[in-house]
PDB file of C-alpha atoms in Angstrom:
ATOM      1  CA  MET A   1      60.651  80.869  87.730  1.00  0.00           C
ATOM      2  CA  SER A   2      64.447  80.618  87.080  1.00  0.00           C
ATOM      3  CA  GLY A   3      66.490  77.323  88.916  1.00  0.00           C
ATOM      4  CA  LYS A   4      68.745  77.876  91.397  1.00  0.00           C
ATOM      5  CA  ILE A   5      71.528  80.791  90.652  1.00  0.00           C
ATOM      6  CA  ALA A   6      74.605  81.289  92.426  1.00  0.00           C
ATOM      7  CA  VAL A   7      76.268  84.772  92.539  1.00  0.00           C
ATOM      8  CA  VAL A   8      80.662  84.594  91.936  1.00  0.00           C
ATOM      9  CA  THR A   9      82.764  87.861  91.935  1.00  0.00           C
ATOM     10  CA  ASP A  10      86.227  88.019  92.716  1.00  0.00           C
ATOM     11  CA  SER A  11      88.019  89.980  95.415  1.00  0.00           C
ATOM     12  CA  ASN A  12      87.784  93.443  94.230  1.00  0.00           C
ATOM     13  CA  SER A  13      84.694  93.688  95.152  1.00  0.00           C
ATOM     14  CA  GLY A  14      86.022  93.960  98.843  1.00  0.00           C
ATOM     15  CA  ILE A  15      83.952  90.906 100.439  1.00  0.00           C
ATOM     16  CA  THR A  16      85.809  88.627 102.031  1.00  0.00           C
ATOM     17  CA  GLN A  17      85.717  85.075 102.537  1.00  0.00           C
ATOM     18  CA  ALA A  18      84.295  85.516 105.526  1.00  0.00           C
ATOM     19  CA  ALA A  19      81.683  87.605 104.402  1.00  0.00           C
ATOM     20  CA  ALA A  20      80.971  85.568 100.875  1.00  0.00           C
ATOM     21  CA  LYS A  21      79.843  82.346 102.975  1.00  0.00           C
ATOM     22  CA  GLU A  22      77.491  84.913 105.274  1.00  0.00           C
ATOM     23  CA  LEU A  23      76.055  86.208 102.088  1.00  0.00           C
ATOM     24  CA  GLY A  24      75.941  82.639 100.393  1.00  0.00           C
ATOM     25  CA  ILE A  25      78.211  83.870  98.082  1.00  0.00           C
ATOM     26  CA  PHE A  26      81.537  82.873  96.336  1.00  0.00           C
ATOM     27  CA  VAL A  27      84.709  84.754  95.990  1.00  0.00           C
ATOM     28  CA  VAL A  28      87.882  83.875  93.577  1.00  0.00           C
ATOM     29  CA  PRO A  29      90.406  85.486  95.470  1.00  0.00           C
ATOM     30  CA  MET A  30      92.860  87.486  93.309  1.00  0.00           C
ATOM     31  CA  PRO A  31      96.687  87.059  92.889  1.00  0.00           C
ATOM     32  CA  PHE A  32      99.348  89.592  93.887  1.00  0.00           C
ATOM     33  CA  VAL A  33     102.845  89.042  92.945  1.00  0.00           C
ATOM     34  CA  VAL A  34     105.225  90.188  95.884  1.00  0.00           C
ATOM     35  CA  ASN A  35     108.923  89.870  95.213  1.00  0.00           C
ATOM     36  CA  LYS A  36     108.280  86.830  92.248  1.00  0.00           C
ATOM     37  CA  GLU A  37     105.896  85.140  95.050  1.00  0.00           C
ATOM     38  CA  THR A  38     102.673  84.620  94.352  1.00  0.00           C
ATOM     39  CA  TYR A  39      99.647  85.246  97.046  1.00  0.00           C
ATOM     40  CA  TYR A  40      96.240  85.057  97.315  1.00  0.00           C
ATOM     41  CA  GLU A  41      93.930  88.114  98.514  1.00  0.00           C
ATOM     42  CA  ASP A  42      92.173  87.394 101.702  1.00  0.00           C
ATOM     43  CA  ILE A  43      93.859  83.718 101.529  1.00  0.00           C
ATOM     44  CA  SER A  44      97.428  83.561 102.305  1.00  0.00           C
ATOM     45  CA  LEU A  45      97.685  87.707 102.006  1.00  0.00           C
ATOM     46  CA  THR A  46      95.534  89.893 104.717  1.00  0.00           C
ATOM     47  CA  GLN A  47      94.987  93.666 103.986  1.00  0.00           C
ATOM     48  CA  GLU A  48      97.367  94.314 106.994  1.00  0.00           C
ATOM     49  CA  GLN A  49     100.315  92.254 105.414  1.00  0.00           C
ATOM     50  CA  PHE A  50      99.820  93.750 101.756  1.00  0.00           C
ATOM     51  CA  TYR A  51     100.234  97.032 103.533  1.00  0.00           C
ATOM     52  CA  GLU A  52     103.523  96.903 104.938  1.00  0.00           C
ATOM     53  CA  LYS A  53     104.999  94.587 101.738  1.00  0.00           C
ATOM     54  CA  LEU A  54     103.815  97.801  99.929  1.00  0.00           C
ATOM     55  CA  GLN A  55     105.715 100.259 102.142  1.00  0.00           C
ATOM     56  CA  GLY A  56     108.541  98.216 102.641  1.00  0.00           C
ATOM     57  CA  GLU A  57     108.797  98.960  98.971  1.00  0.00           C
ATOM     58  CA  ALA A  58     108.323  95.101  98.241  1.00  0.00           C
ATOM     59  CA  ASP A  59     107.956  94.930  93.815  1.00  0.00           C
ATOM     60  CA  ILE A  60     103.712  94.146  93.549  1.00  0.00           C
ATOM     61  CA  SER A  61     101.816  93.441  90.793  1.00  0.00           C
ATOM     62  CA  THR A  62      98.402  92.580  90.614  1.00  0.00           C
ATOM     63  CA  SER A  63      97.650  88.996  88.286  1.00  0.00           C
ATOM     64  CA  GLN A  64      94.307  87.290  86.813  1.00  0.00           C
ATOM     65  CA  PRO A  65      93.504  84.369  88.718  1.00  0.00           C
ATOM     66  CA  THR A  66      94.340  81.266  86.808  1.00  0.00           C
ATOM     67  CA  VAL A  67      91.722  79.309  84.219  1.00  0.00           C
ATOM     68  CA  GLY A  68      92.067  76.008  86.314  1.00  0.00           C
ATOM     69  CA  ASN A  69      90.909  77.738  89.392  1.00  0.00           C
ATOM     70  CA  VAL A  70      87.850  79.879  87.861  1.00  0.00           C
ATOM     71  CA  LEU A  71      87.084  76.449  85.906  1.00  0.00           C
ATOM     72  CA  ASP A  72      87.092  74.162  89.355  1.00  0.00           C
ATOM     73  CA  LEU A  73      85.178  77.097  91.003  1.00  0.00           C
ATOM     74  CA  TRP A  74      82.542  77.060  88.288  1.00  0.00           C
ATOM     75  CA  ASP A  75      82.516  73.518  88.278  1.00  0.00           C
ATOM     76  CA  SER A  76      81.857  72.785  91.760  1.00  0.00           C
ATOM     77  CA  ILE A  77      79.277  75.136  91.854  1.00  0.00           C
ATOM     78  CA  LEU A  78      77.243  73.651  89.048  1.00  0.00           C
ATOM     79  CA  GLN A  79      76.970  70.359  91.180  1.00  0.00           C
ATOM     80  CA  ASP A  80      74.533  72.126  93.485  1.00  0.00           C
ATOM     81  CA  TYR A  81      73.523  74.816  91.316  1.00  0.00           C
ATOM     82  CA  ASP A  82      71.515  74.831  87.897  1.00  0.00           C
ATOM     83  CA  GLU A  83      73.044  78.263  87.080  1.00  0.00           C
ATOM     84  CA  LEU A  84      76.013  81.102  87.795  1.00  0.00           C
ATOM     85  CA  VAL A  85      76.779  84.802  87.675  1.00  0.00           C
ATOM     86  CA  HIS A  86      79.828  85.773  87.650  1.00  0.00           C
ATOM     87  CA  ILE A  87      81.024  89.333  88.236  1.00  0.00           C
ATOM     88  CA  PRO A  88      84.766  90.475  87.529  1.00  0.00           C
ATOM     89  CA  MET A  89      86.159  93.388  88.047  1.00  0.00           C
ATOM     90  CA  SER A  90      85.946  95.782  85.188  1.00  0.00           C
ATOM     91  CA  SER A  91      87.286  95.127  81.861  1.00  0.00           C
ATOM     92  CA  GLY A  92      88.903  98.128  81.464  1.00  0.00           C
ATOM     93  CA  LEU A  93      90.887  97.516  84.320  1.00  0.00           C
ATOM     94  CA  SER A  94      91.379  93.762  84.155  1.00  0.00           C
ATOM     95  CA  GLY A  95      91.697  91.142  81.243  1.00  0.00           C
ATOM     96  CA  SER A  96      89.885  88.707  83.587  1.00  0.00           C
ATOM     97  CA  CYS A  97      86.535  89.891  82.741  1.00  0.00           C
ATOM     98  CA  ALA A  98      87.400  88.841  78.813  1.00  0.00           C
ATOM     99  CA  THR A  99      89.080  85.621  80.167  1.00  0.00           C
ATOM    100  CA  ALA A 100      85.963  84.338  81.960  1.00  0.00           C
ATOM    101  CA  LEU A 101      83.569  85.250  78.706  1.00  0.00           C
ATOM    102  CA  ALA A 102      85.508  83.334  76.799  1.00  0.00           C
ATOM    103  CA  LEU A 103      85.235  80.103  79.504  1.00  0.00           C
ATOM    104  CA  SER A 104      82.038  80.859  79.672  1.00  0.00           C
ATOM    105  CA  ALA A 105      81.316  79.901  75.970  1.00  0.00           C
ATOM    106  CA  ASP A 106      81.439  76.048  77.226  1.00  0.00           C
ATOM    107  CA  TYR A 107      78.604  76.011  79.454  1.00  0.00           C
ATOM    108  CA  ASP A 108      75.934  75.872  77.615  1.00  0.00           C
ATOM    109  CA  GLY A 109      74.228  79.253  78.840  1.00  0.00           C
ATOM    110  CA  ARG A 110      74.625  78.058  82.514  1.00  0.00           C
ATOM    111  CA  VAL A 111      77.502  80.503  83.435  1.00  0.00           C
ATOM    112  CA  ALA A 112      76.310  84.240  83.014  1.00  0.00           C
ATOM    113  CA  VAL A 113      79.096  86.994  82.879  1.00  0.00           C
ATOM    114  CA  VAL A 114      78.840  90.687  83.869  1.00  0.00           C
ATOM    115  CA  ASN A 115      80.856  93.184  82.350  1.00  0.00           C
ATOM    116  CA  ASN A 116      79.507  95.896  84.383  1.00  0.00           C
ATOM    117  CA  GLN A 117      83.028  98.307  84.486  1.00  0.00           C
ATOM    118  CA  ARG A 118      83.008  98.048  88.376  1.00  0.00           C
ATOM    119  CA  ILE A 119      85.109  97.774  91.025  1.00  0.00           C
ATOM    120  CA  SER A 120      85.539  97.909  94.942  1.00  0.00           C
ATOM    121  CA  VAL A 121      82.214  99.245  96.700  1.00  0.00           C
ATOM    122  CA  THR A 122      80.883  99.100  93.231  1.00  0.00           C
ATOM    123  CA  GLN A 123      81.057  95.846  92.393  1.00  0.00           C
ATOM    124  CA  ARG A 124      79.842  95.053  95.540  1.00  0.00           C
ATOM    125  CA  GLN A 125      77.025  96.325  95.427  1.00  0.00           C
ATOM    126  CA  SER A 126      76.437  94.237  91.808  1.00  0.00           C
ATOM    127  CA  VAL A 127      76.709  91.328  94.245  1.00  0.00           C
ATOM    128  CA  MET A 128      73.715  92.570  96.326  1.00  0.00           C
ATOM    129  CA  ASP A 129      71.675  93.159  93.434  1.00  0.00           C
ATOM    130  CA  ALA A 130      72.462  89.832  91.915  1.00  0.00           C
ATOM    131  CA  LEU A 131      71.139  88.604  95.145  1.00  0.00           C
ATOM    132  CA  ALA A 132      68.348  90.709  94.857  1.00  0.00           C
ATOM    133  CA  LEU A 133      67.381  89.728  91.443  1.00  0.00           C
ATOM    134  CA  ALA A 134      68.309  86.276  92.032  1.00  0.00           C
ATOM    135  CA  LYS A 135      65.871  86.164  94.914  1.00  0.00           C
ATOM    136  CA  ALA A 136      62.854  87.979  92.475  1.00  0.00           C
ATOM    137  CA  GLY A 137      62.920  85.328  90.526  1.00  0.00           C
ATOM    138  CA  LYS A 138      65.335  86.254  87.667  1.00  0.00           C
ATOM    139  CA  SER A 139      67.438  83.879  85.292  1.00  0.00           C
ATOM    140  CA  ALA A 140      71.128  84.072  85.021  1.00  0.00           C
ATOM    141  CA  GLU A 141      70.825  85.369  81.490  1.00  0.00           C
ATOM    142  CA  GLU A 142      68.085  88.075  83.263  1.00  0.00           C
ATOM    143  CA  ILE A 143      70.233  89.741  85.842  1.00  0.00           C
ATOM    144  CA  ARG A 144      73.503  89.992  83.611  1.00  0.00           C
ATOM    145  CA  ASP A 145      71.260  91.747  81.255  1.00  0.00           C
ATOM    146  CA  ILE A 146      70.434  94.689  84.007  1.00  0.00           C
ATOM    147  CA  LEU A 147      73.551  94.546  85.372  1.00  0.00           C
ATOM    148  CA  GLU A 148      75.003  95.869  82.349  1.00  0.00           C
ATOM    149  CA  GLN A 149      72.103  97.845  81.527  1.00  0.00           C
ATOM    150  CA  VAL A 150      73.034  99.682  85.204  1.00  0.00           C
ATOM    151  CA  LYS A 151      76.379  99.669  84.812  1.00  0.00           C
ATOM    152  CA  PHE A 152      77.243 103.501  84.473  1.00  0.00           C
ATOM    153  CA  GLU A 153      75.154 104.308  86.769  1.00  0.00           C
ATOM    154  CA  SER A 154      77.489 104.055  89.641  1.00  0.00           C
ATOM    155  CA  SER A 155      80.259 106.639  90.329  1.00  0.00           C
ATOM    156  CA  ILE A 156      83.660 106.452  92.470  1.00  0.00           C
ATOM    157  CA  TYR A 157      85.987 109.707  93.368  1.00  0.00           C
ATOM    158  CA  ILE A 158      88.866 109.143  95.053  1.00  0.00           C
ATOM    159  CA  MET A 159      91.898 111.330  96.819  1.00  0.00           C
ATOM    160  CA  LEU A 160      94.903 110.385  97.040  1.00  0.00           C
ATOM    161  CA  ASP A 161      97.763 110.748  99.778  1.00  0.00           C
ATOM    162  CA  THR A 162     100.468 110.315  97.888  1.00  0.00           C
ATOM    163  CA  LEU A 163     101.419 110.483  93.890  1.00  0.00           C
ATOM    164  CA  LYS A 164     104.425 107.619  94.367  1.00  0.00           C
ATOM    165  CA  TYR A 165     102.735 104.558  93.775  1.00  0.00           C
ATOM    166  CA  LEU A 166     101.739 106.105  90.477  1.00  0.00           C
ATOM    167  CA  LYS A 167     104.414 107.479  90.125  1.00  0.00           C
ATOM    168  CA  LYS A 168     106.113 104.082  90.872  1.00  0.00           C
ATOM    169  CA  GLY A 169     103.470 102.271  87.951  1.00  0.00           C
ATOM    170  CA  GLY A 170     104.206 104.366  85.316  1.00  0.00           C
ATOM    171  CA  ARG A 171     100.495 106.491  85.715  1.00  0.00           C
ATOM    172  CA  VAL A 172     102.516 109.943  86.199  1.00  0.00           C
ATOM    173  CA  THR A 173     105.593 111.892  85.550  1.00  0.00           C
ATOM    174  CA  PRO A 174     108.835 111.822  88.406  1.00  0.00           C
ATOM    175  CA  ALA A 175     108.239 115.492  87.990  1.00  0.00           C
ATOM    176  CA  ALA A 176     104.434 115.819  88.400  1.00  0.00           C
ATOM    177  CA  ALA A 177     104.664 113.609  91.355  1.00  0.00           C
ATOM    178  CA  ALA A 178     107.498 115.802  93.131  1.00  0.00           C
ATOM    179  CA  VAL A 179     105.526 118.934  92.334  1.00  0.00           C
ATOM    180  CA  ALA A 180     102.881 117.648  93.844  1.00  0.00           C
ATOM    181  CA  THR A 181     104.486 116.264  96.811  1.00  0.00           C
ATOM    182  CA  VAL A 182     106.144 119.944  97.638  1.00  0.00           C
ATOM    183  CA  LEU A 183     102.796 121.764  96.960  1.00  0.00           C
ATOM    184  CA  ARG A 184     101.184 119.275  98.869  1.00  0.00           C
ATOM    185  CA  ILE A 185      98.385 118.367  96.627  1.00  0.00           C
ATOM    186  CA  LYS A 186      96.270 115.885  96.948  1.00  0.00           C
ATOM    187  CA  PRO A 187      94.879 114.572  93.703  1.00  0.00           C
ATOM    188  CA  VAL A 188      91.522 113.187  93.445  1.00  0.00           C
ATOM    189  CA  LEU A 189      90.664 110.458  91.099  1.00  0.00           C
ATOM    190  CA  GLN A 190      87.762 109.076  89.257  1.00  0.00           C
ATOM    191  CA  ILE A 191      86.532 106.112  87.924  1.00  0.00           C
ATOM    192  CA  GLN A 192      83.097 106.674  85.851  1.00  0.00           C
ATOM    193  CA  GLY A 193      83.142 102.794  84.368  1.00  0.00           C
ATOM    194  CA  GLU A 194      86.003 101.651  82.038  1.00  0.00           C
ATOM    195  CA  LYS A 195      89.029 103.087  84.457  1.00  0.00           C
ATOM    196  CA  LEU A 196      90.309 105.503  86.567  1.00  0.00           C
ATOM    197  CA  ASP A 197      91.038 108.953  85.635  1.00  0.00           C
ATOM    198  CA  ALA A 198      92.288 112.388  87.115  1.00  0.00           C
ATOM    199  CA  PHE A 199      89.418 114.180  88.166  1.00  0.00           C
ATOM    200  CA  ALA A 200      90.943 117.279  90.071  1.00  0.00           C
ATOM    201  CA  LYS A 201      93.879 118.687  92.271  1.00  0.00           C
ATOM    202  CA  ALA A 202      92.985 119.932  96.285  1.00  0.00           C
ATOM    203  CA  ARG A 203      95.906 121.993  97.747  1.00  0.00           C
ATOM    204  CA  SER A 204      94.064 120.207 101.388  1.00  0.00           C
ATOM    205  CA  GLU A 205      92.766 117.387 102.684  1.00  0.00           C
ATOM    206  CA  ARG A 206      89.936 119.255 103.472  1.00  0.00           C
ATOM    207  CA  ILE A 207      89.185 120.645 100.410  1.00  0.00           C
ATOM    208  CA  GLY A 208      89.812 117.635  98.830  1.00  0.00           C
ATOM    209  CA  ARG A 209      87.260 115.962 100.932  1.00  0.00           C
ATOM    210  CA  ASP A 210      84.868 119.447  99.972  1.00  0.00           C
ATOM    211  CA  ILE A 211      85.413 118.571  95.895  1.00  0.00           C
ATOM    212  CA  MET A 212      84.833 114.809  96.414  1.00  0.00           C
ATOM    213  CA  ILE A 213      81.367 115.875  98.137  1.00  0.00           C
ATOM    214  CA  ASN A 214      80.293 118.378  96.278  1.00  0.00           C
ATOM    215  CA  ALA A 215      81.363 116.122  92.981  1.00  0.00           C
ATOM    216  CA  MET A 216      78.998 113.117  94.227  1.00  0.00           C
ATOM    217  CA  ARG A 217      76.073 115.707  94.885  1.00  0.00           C
ATOM    218  CA  LYS A 218      76.045 116.515  91.488  1.00  0.00           C
ATOM    219  CA  ASP A 219      76.222 113.126  90.460  1.00  0.00           C
ATOM    220  CA  ILE A 220      73.583 111.972  92.521  1.00  0.00           C
ATOM    221  CA  ASN A 221      70.933 114.971  91.473  1.00  0.00           C
ATOM    222  CA  GLU A 222      71.837 115.296  88.295  1.00  0.00           C
ATOM    223  CA  ARG A 223      72.250 112.014  86.854  1.00  0.00           C
ATOM    224  CA  PHE A 224      70.700 109.744  89.471  1.00  0.00           C
ATOM    225  CA  GLY A 225      67.671 111.349  90.286  1.00  0.00           C
ATOM    226  CA  GLY A 226      68.051 112.619  93.514  1.00  0.00           C
ATOM    227  CA  ASN A 227      69.056 110.871  97.207  1.00  0.00           C
ATOM    228  CA  GLU A 228      66.141 108.793  96.931  1.00  0.00           C
ATOM    229  CA  GLN A 229      67.780 106.632  94.315  1.00  0.00           C
ATOM    230  CA  VAL A 230      70.635 105.699  95.366  1.00  0.00           C
ATOM    231  CA  GLN A 231      73.076 104.174  98.006  1.00  0.00           C
ATOM    232  CA  VAL A 232      76.219 105.460  98.954  1.00  0.00           C
ATOM    233  CA  PHE A 233      79.226 104.184 100.489  1.00  0.00           C
ATOM    234  CA  VAL A 234      83.232 105.421 101.327  1.00  0.00           C
ATOM    235  CA  ALA A 235      86.347 103.455 101.403  1.00  0.00           C
ATOM    236  CA  HIS A 236      89.905 104.279 101.683  1.00  0.00           C
ATOM    237  CA  THR A 237      92.801 103.082 101.691  1.00  0.00           C
ATOM    238  CA  ASN A 238      94.738 101.493 105.269  1.00  0.00           C
ATOM    239  CA  ASN A 239      93.041 104.536 106.231  1.00  0.00           C
ATOM    240  CA  GLU A 240      90.131 103.346 108.324  1.00  0.00           C
ATOM    241  CA  GLU A 241      89.869 106.288 111.601  1.00  0.00           C
ATOM    242  CA  ALA A 242      89.884 108.698 108.501  1.00  0.00           C
ATOM    243  CA  ALA A 243      87.164 107.084 106.383  1.00  0.00           C
ATOM    244  CA  ARG A 244      84.720 106.586 109.933  1.00  0.00           C
ATOM    245  CA  ALA A 245      84.828 110.677 109.962  1.00  0.00           C
ATOM    246  CA  PHE A 246      84.815 111.345 106.154  1.00  0.00           C
ATOM    247  CA  ALA A 247      81.858 108.553 106.482  1.00  0.00           C
ATOM    248  CA  ARG A 248      80.118 110.627 109.120  1.00  0.00           C
ATOM    249  CA  THR A 249      80.716 114.475 107.112  1.00  0.00           C
ATOM    250  CA  VAL A 250      79.109 112.690 104.034  1.00  0.00           C
ATOM    251  CA  GLU A 251      76.311 111.827 105.790  1.00  0.00           C
ATOM    252  CA  GLN A 252      75.929 115.023 107.218  1.00  0.00           C
ATOM    253  CA  GLU A 253      76.494 117.026 103.796  1.00  0.00           C
ATOM    254  CA  LEU A 254      74.561 114.886 101.590  1.00  0.00           C
ATOM    255  CA  GLY A 255      71.530 113.792 104.022  1.00  0.00           C
ATOM    256  CA  ILE A 256      71.905 110.033 103.176  1.00  0.00           C
ATOM    257  CA  ALA A 257      73.150 106.858 105.629  1.00  0.00           C
ATOM    258  CA  VAL A 258      76.472 105.699 104.212  1.00  0.00           C
ATOM    259  CA  THR A 259      75.649 101.953 103.437  1.00  0.00           C
ATOM    260  CA  TYR A 260      79.182 100.523 103.601  1.00  0.00           C
ATOM    261  CA  CYS A 261      82.531 102.203 104.599  1.00  0.00           C
ATOM    262  CA  ASP A 262      85.104 100.103 103.644  1.00  0.00           C
ATOM    263  CA  PRO A 263      88.646  99.262 102.278  1.00  0.00           C
ATOM    264  CA  LEU A 264      89.214  99.446  98.658  1.00  0.00           C
ATOM    265  CA  SER A 265      90.443  96.773  96.690  1.00  0.00           C
ATOM    266  CA  LEU A 266      94.457  95.772  96.768  1.00  0.00           C
ATOM    267  CA  SER A 267      94.261  95.919  93.156  1.00  0.00           C
ATOM    268  CA  VAL A 268      92.902  99.517  93.511  1.00  0.00           C
ATOM    269  CA  SER A 269      95.476 100.275  96.497  1.00  0.00           C
ATOM    270  CA  CYS A 270      98.596  99.053  94.565  1.00  0.00           C
ATOM    271  CA  HIS A 271      98.565 101.773  91.937  1.00  0.00           C
ATOM    272  CA  ILE A 272      97.434 104.247  94.450  1.00  0.00           C
ATOM    273  CA  GLY A 273      99.007 103.493  98.084  1.00  0.00           C
ATOM    274  CA  PRO A 274      97.798 103.605 101.416  1.00  0.00           C
ATOM    275  CA  GLY A 275      96.413 106.709 103.185  1.00  0.00           C
ATOM    276  CA  ALA A 276      93.507 107.587 100.355  1.00  0.00           C
ATOM    277  CA  LEU A 277      89.807 108.283 100.675  1.00  0.00           C
ATOM    278  CA  ALA A 278      86.513 107.628  98.464  1.00  0.00           C
ATOM    279  CA  ILE A 279      83.249 108.300  98.031  1.00  0.00           C
ATOM    280  CA  ALA A 280      81.164 106.562  95.775  1.00  0.00           C
ATOM    281  CA  CYS A 281      77.434 105.926  94.534  1.00  0.00           C
ATOM    282  CA  SER A 282      75.304 103.477  92.813  1.00  0.00           C
ATOM    283  CA  ARG A 283      71.443 103.700  91.273  1.00  0.00           C
ATOM    284  CA  LYS A 284      68.891 101.512  93.342  1.00  0.00           C
ATOM    285  CA  ILE A 285      67.709  98.894  90.789  1.00  0.00           C
ATOM    286  CA  ASP A 286      64.295  98.824  93.172  1.00  0.00           C
ATOM    287  CA  ARG A 287      62.877  99.294  89.046  1.00  0.00           C
ATOM    288  CA  PHE A 288      63.882  95.404  88.051  1.00  0.00           C
ATOM    289  CA  LEU A 289      62.477  93.488  91.126  1.00  0.00           C
TER     290      LEU A 289
END
């Protein structure tokens, strides 16, 4: 039987500070530099304020939590807990995972850092899985090993409303962005572990939604063993009404209840802008419980 285990993640999981208190977990707020001033997600920067600044052409960049903030949090947690499991955002999207891994070396095995290559709603599900595993009596090390073993058993598809922000970040050329705008193309991106990649181009929002649902159906059936084996999520960037409607369509089309319908984390929103819709899934970990 393991000792008392804490679960720690960062705000890229989409878990708010208020929700963290309810769940009994800890969330490291991600820093954002807005016009050279540092703000912290859900502490000094709300979703509404973020989009206001983003659409107001503010210069916004993402940053890593400071070493001091991470160590102070770990030290305070370990006064009350025997071990902790730290679940940062995908190492393919940020250096914060590598930093946490290096810092954990000084904790004599009491800190297990999970490199499970997830972000947003799938990272959130990893947190819920970690809580279930801790409740089942797994040690921090065992929880880390299981979460890393299943890291690619998740999938995300995102339909963008605009290429403006990918262009701004240098991820697409100005010419490609201009063509997409003129043709009203809705790019569909995917996250399969490591990073954000192109998946398809849709000539309308309706076609884009169909592309995402069909891709998810294929993943569920061919990769994850069918409807009974997965949880499905819907996410959005400042597009809640459309996301709720999309969630209802997803439930009808796939025949699976949507577990969460949440905003995408601000670090993803920073690159893709407002108005995006996403569908995601992760395979259940029942076999380890």
